[in-house]
Each structure stands twice: as structure tokens, then as C-alpha cells.
Amino acid sequence: MQRSFATCCLFLVALLALLGTGTARADSRCSERSATRLLPARISCSHQTTWIPSGPLSVRRVIYQTPLGTPPAQGWPVVLIYQGSFFPLNDFTYYSGTPFGGFHEGKLVQTLLDNGYAVIAPSAPADLFWQTNIPGLAQAYELSTDYRFIGNVLQAIRQGHFGWLDPNRQYATGISSGGYNSSRMAVSFPGQFKALAIQSGSYATCSGPACRVPELPADHPPTTFLHGFIDVVVPWWSMDLYYDRLLHQGIETTRYTEPLGGHEWFAASPAHILAWFDAHP
């Protein structure tokens, strides 16, 4: 009997070791599990959910989280993360092997929360893609539901809907469609963002290889780009057009190129984006 009990205990210990268990820092909203033979690596951050109007009769989901601890006197700085096409941020749980480097997006959420940034992830229409570069709406963006929705999200930040946040320290980032939408913040919401980080995207009205970058607003926020050199969805050169225009107008900008990177978040993205936002308080 004793031998059977001991064998059972050893089996359970071995099974737990094989499956892996999530570990969380005491000062983190996130837990992380290493990959095992049976399960992929996972990052999971707790989140809250709210619904924000995008029109007279419609609402969209927004998930968000604030860091642990006491916020600064002016409130937590806040990062809006915009989803890529067809990949909504329904929660802050990510697995290794997720398409388009999704696991590194989870690392970004974790990195921001652990370093004192609130994170807000609004949903694109029907969780599909943003309207910033849709023909017709791109030229009349103020008629789009995105314009009303994002305006309502920014107003909710000012009103304390998401907690004690600092509306004077707002940042935006996103991938693909969400990268274009991050650029839209400079075009249609002037003066509201301290800095932008565009992953695998370009100017607000560009779309893949169809890209023309016009004269930019003089108050365009400092912007960094992260792009794969062999990206076939949003060509690297389309980002470079935007980067060169910022340089030409004397607007602060940097770019990080992943030489063998495609259309995806990179392992380098979280640290690069955090450093960029930290440099623009």
C-alpha cells in the first residue's frame, strides 16, 4: 500500500513537470508557462472588459488592464494596442506558435504592464480590420464608426472609465491594420498621443503596396517602425516611404528592420517599443 501511494505521488509530480505550470511574479498581472513536450508556451495577463459606443445603436468590446501598485500622481500612462486583421484581442492570453508572432504581442502586453503602462485594446469593427484605409472612408474618415468609437475611448480615458490614467501620456501601437490605425492617431486625433510604434504597417491611408505618403501634420508624434525586410503583405519599402517623409519634415523617427522577418511581431518588439515610449514621457 505504501509503495502504491509513493508511486502515485511520483507519477503526479512527473505529470505536473511534463505539463508545466504557469508562474507569475508577485508584482505582475501576467503569468508565463514554458513550453513542454505536450503544451506550447503561454503568456496570460488578467484583463477587464467594457463596451464603448461606436454609433447611436452600436457598441464595441474593449479589454484593458492597469499595472499593479499605486499609480503616479497624474495616473498611469496608457498604451492603446490595435489588433491586426482577423486577429482580435479577445483576452490577453497568447501561445507560442500563434500566427504573425502573436506570442510576442503577449510579451509586449506583459512588458508594458510590468513597467507601469496601462494597456487598452479596442476592437475593430466585427473584430475584422480598421477602417482607416478603406476606400471612401479613408478620405472621409470622420464619417466612419472607427472615428466615433476611438473618440469615445479617448473620452472614456479622460473620464476615468478605465481607472486612474494620464490622458497627457497616451501612446499607440499595433500590427498590420492596427499599424495603419496607429498612424491614424497622428492624422485624425492631433495632439493626443506622445509617441507611436508601428509594427508591420505604414501611413494611415496606405494598403500593402498601394502607398502614397502625403505632407504630414507638423505635430505628428515621434514614431518608430518595426518591420520585416521580407514582409510580402506590407512591403518594407512602403514603411520606408513614411519613415523618409518623417525625416524630411524633421519629425523624430527610428526604424528597426528584422532582416529575415515577415509580417509579424518580433522577439525584439516588446523591448524596442517600451524603450521608445519611455523616451517620450
mmCIF file of N, CA and C in Angstrom, residues 66 71-80 116-118 120 154 157-158 160 162-171 192-194 281:
data_model
loop_
_atom_site.group_PDB
_atom_site.id
_atom_site.type_symbol
_atom_site.label_atom_id
_atom_site.label_comp_id
_atom_site.label_asym_id
_atom_site.label_seq_id
_atom_site.Cartn_x
_atom_site.Cartn_y
_atom_site.Cartn_z
ATOM 1 N N THR A 66 -4.701 47.626 -15.907
ATOM 2 C CA THR A 66 -3.767 48.585 -15.323
ATOM 3 C C THR A 66 -2.691 47.821 -14.564
ATOM 4 N N PRO A 71 -0.671 54.086 -8.665
ATOM 5 C CA PRO A 71 -0.378 54.854 -9.879
ATOM 6 C C PRO A 71 0.357 56.145 -9.567
ATOM 7 N N PRO A 72 1.080 56.700 -10.531
ATOM 8 C CA PRO A 72 1.685 58.025 -10.351
ATOM 9 C C PRO A 72 0.597 59.061 -10.046
ATOM 10 N N ALA A 73 1.020 60.194 -9.545
ATOM 11 C CA ALA A 73 0.056 61.231 -9.163
ATOM 12 C C ALA A 73 -0.849 61.628 -10.322
ATOM 13 N N GLN A 74 -0.306 61.657 -11.544
ATOM 14 C CA GLN A 74 -1.095 62.034 -12.711
ATOM 15 C C GLN A 74 -1.837 60.859 -13.346
ATOM 16 N N GLY A 75 -1.635 59.665 -12.803
ATOM 17 C CA GLY A 75 -2.261 58.472 -13.374
ATOM 18 C C GLY A 75 -1.274 57.657 -14.189
ATOM 19 N N TRP A 76 -1.658 56.407 -14.476
ATOM 20 C CA TRP A 76 -0.803 55.537 -15.294
ATOM 21 C C TRP A 76 -0.727 56.066 -16.721
ATOM 22 N N PRO A 77 0.450 56.095 -17.338
ATOM 23 C CA PRO A 77 0.490 56.292 -18.789
ATOM 24 C C PRO A 77 -0.223 55.120 -19.449
ATOM 25 N N VAL A 78 -0.760 55.341 -20.654
ATOM 26 C CA VAL A 78 -1.628 54.328 -21.258
ATOM 27 C C VAL A 78 -1.251 54.089 -22.714
ATOM 28 N N VAL A 79 -1.240 52.812 -23.085
ATOM 29 C CA VAL A 79 -0.947 52.399 -24.465
ATOM 30 C C VAL A 79 -2.193 51.771 -25.068
ATOM 31 N N LEU A 80 -2.625 52.287 -26.204
ATOM 32 C CA LEU A 80 -3.681 51.648 -26.976
ATOM 33 C C LEU A 80 -3.027 50.692 -27.965
ATOM 34 N N GLY A 116 4.700 49.672 -15.804
ATOM 35 C CA GLY A 116 3.913 50.821 -15.382
ATOM 36 C C GLY A 116 3.029 51.477 -16.418
ATOM 37 N N TYR A 117 2.690 50.756 -17.499
ATOM 38 C CA TYR A 117 1.777 51.285 -18.506
ATOM 39 C C TYR A 117 0.444 50.532 -18.446
ATOM 40 N N ALA A 118 -0.652 51.264 -18.402
ATOM 41 C CA ALA A 118 -1.950 50.636 -18.625
ATOM 42 C C ALA A 118 -2.063 50.257 -20.100
ATOM 43 N N ILE A 120 -4.847 49.256 -23.199
ATOM 44 C CA ILE A 120 -6.232 49.243 -23.660
ATOM 45 C C ILE A 120 -6.250 48.684 -25.075
ATOM 46 N N LEU A 154 -11.112 57.587 -26.122
ATOM 47 C CA LEU A 154 -10.247 58.633 -25.576
ATOM 48 C C LEU A 154 -11.000 59.478 -24.547
ATOM 49 N N ILE A 157 -11.146 57.535 -21.345
ATOM 50 C CA ILE A 157 -9.885 57.634 -20.597
ATOM 51 C C ILE A 157 -9.896 58.898 -19.742
ATOM 52 N N ARG A 158 -10.271 60.016 -20.356
ATOM 53 C CA ARG A 158 -10.285 61.292 -19.620
ATOM 54 C C ARG A 158 -11.281 61.269 -18.459
ATOM 55 N N GLY A 160 -12.020 58.709 -16.593
ATOM 56 C CA GLY A 160 -11.669 57.725 -15.577
ATOM 57 C C GLY A 160 -12.365 56.393 -15.710
ATOM 58 N N PHE A 162 -11.494 53.767 -17.284
ATOM 59 C CA PHE A 162 -10.573 52.639 -17.227
ATOM 60 C C PHE A 162 -9.682 52.672 -15.983
ATOM 61 N N GLY A 163 -9.977 53.555 -15.056
ATOM 62 C CA GLY A 163 -9.130 53.701 -13.883
ATOM 63 C C GLY A 163 -8.371 55.021 -13.939
ATOM 64 N N TRP A 164 -7.397 55.166 -13.033
ATOM 65 C CA TRP A 164 -6.654 56.414 -12.905
ATOM 66 C C TRP A 164 -5.539 56.439 -13.945
ATOM 67 N N LEU A 165 -5.851 56.994 -15.126
ATOM 68 C CA LEU A 165 -4.911 57.045 -16.242
ATOM 69 C C LEU A 165 -4.562 58.493 -16.547
ATOM 70 N N ASP A 166 -3.422 58.679 -17.186
ATOM 71 C CA ASP A 166 -2.927 60.013 -17.523
ATOM 72 C C ASP A 166 -3.232 60.315 -18.985
ATOM 73 N N PRO A 167 -4.242 61.156 -19.284
ATOM 74 C CA PRO A 167 -4.570 61.466 -20.687
ATOM 75 C C PRO A 167 -3.498 62.279 -21.387
ATOM 76 N N ASN A 168 -2.528 62.778 -20.636
ATOM 77 C CA ASN A 168 -1.425 63.512 -21.249
ATOM 78 C C ASN A 168 -0.253 62.606 -21.609
ATOM 79 N N ARG A 169 -0.383 61.315 -21.299
ATOM 80 C CA ARG A 169 0.651 60.344 -21.690
ATOM 81 C C ARG A 169 -0.026 59.148 -22.352
ATOM 82 N N GLN A 170 -0.503 59.389 -23.563
ATOM 83 C CA GLN A 170 -1.148 58.346 -24.352
ATOM 84 C C GLN A 170 -0.234 57.940 -25.505
ATOM 85 N N TYR A 171 -0.183 56.625 -25.763
ATOM 86 C CA TYR A 171 0.659 56.063 -26.810
ATOM 87 C C TYR A 171 -0.184 55.078 -27.622
ATOM 88 N N GLN A 192 -2.968 64.246 -29.233
ATOM 89 C CA GLN A 192 -3.442 63.371 -28.156
ATOM 90 C C GLN A 192 -2.479 62.231 -27.836
ATOM 91 N N PHE A 193 -1.445 62.038 -28.657
ATOM 92 C CA PHE A 193 -0.542 60.917 -28.436
ATOM 93 C C PHE A 193 0.898 61.408 -28.354
ATOM 94 N N LYS A 194 1.616 60.887 -27.362
ATOM 95 C CA LYS A 194 3.012 61.261 -27.146
ATOM 96 C C LYS A 194 3.939 60.621 -28.173
ATOM 97 N N PRO A 281 8.163 60.757 -22.451
ATOM 98 C CA PRO A 281 7.205 60.904 -21.348
ATOM 99 C C PRO A 281 6.298 62.128 -21.528
#
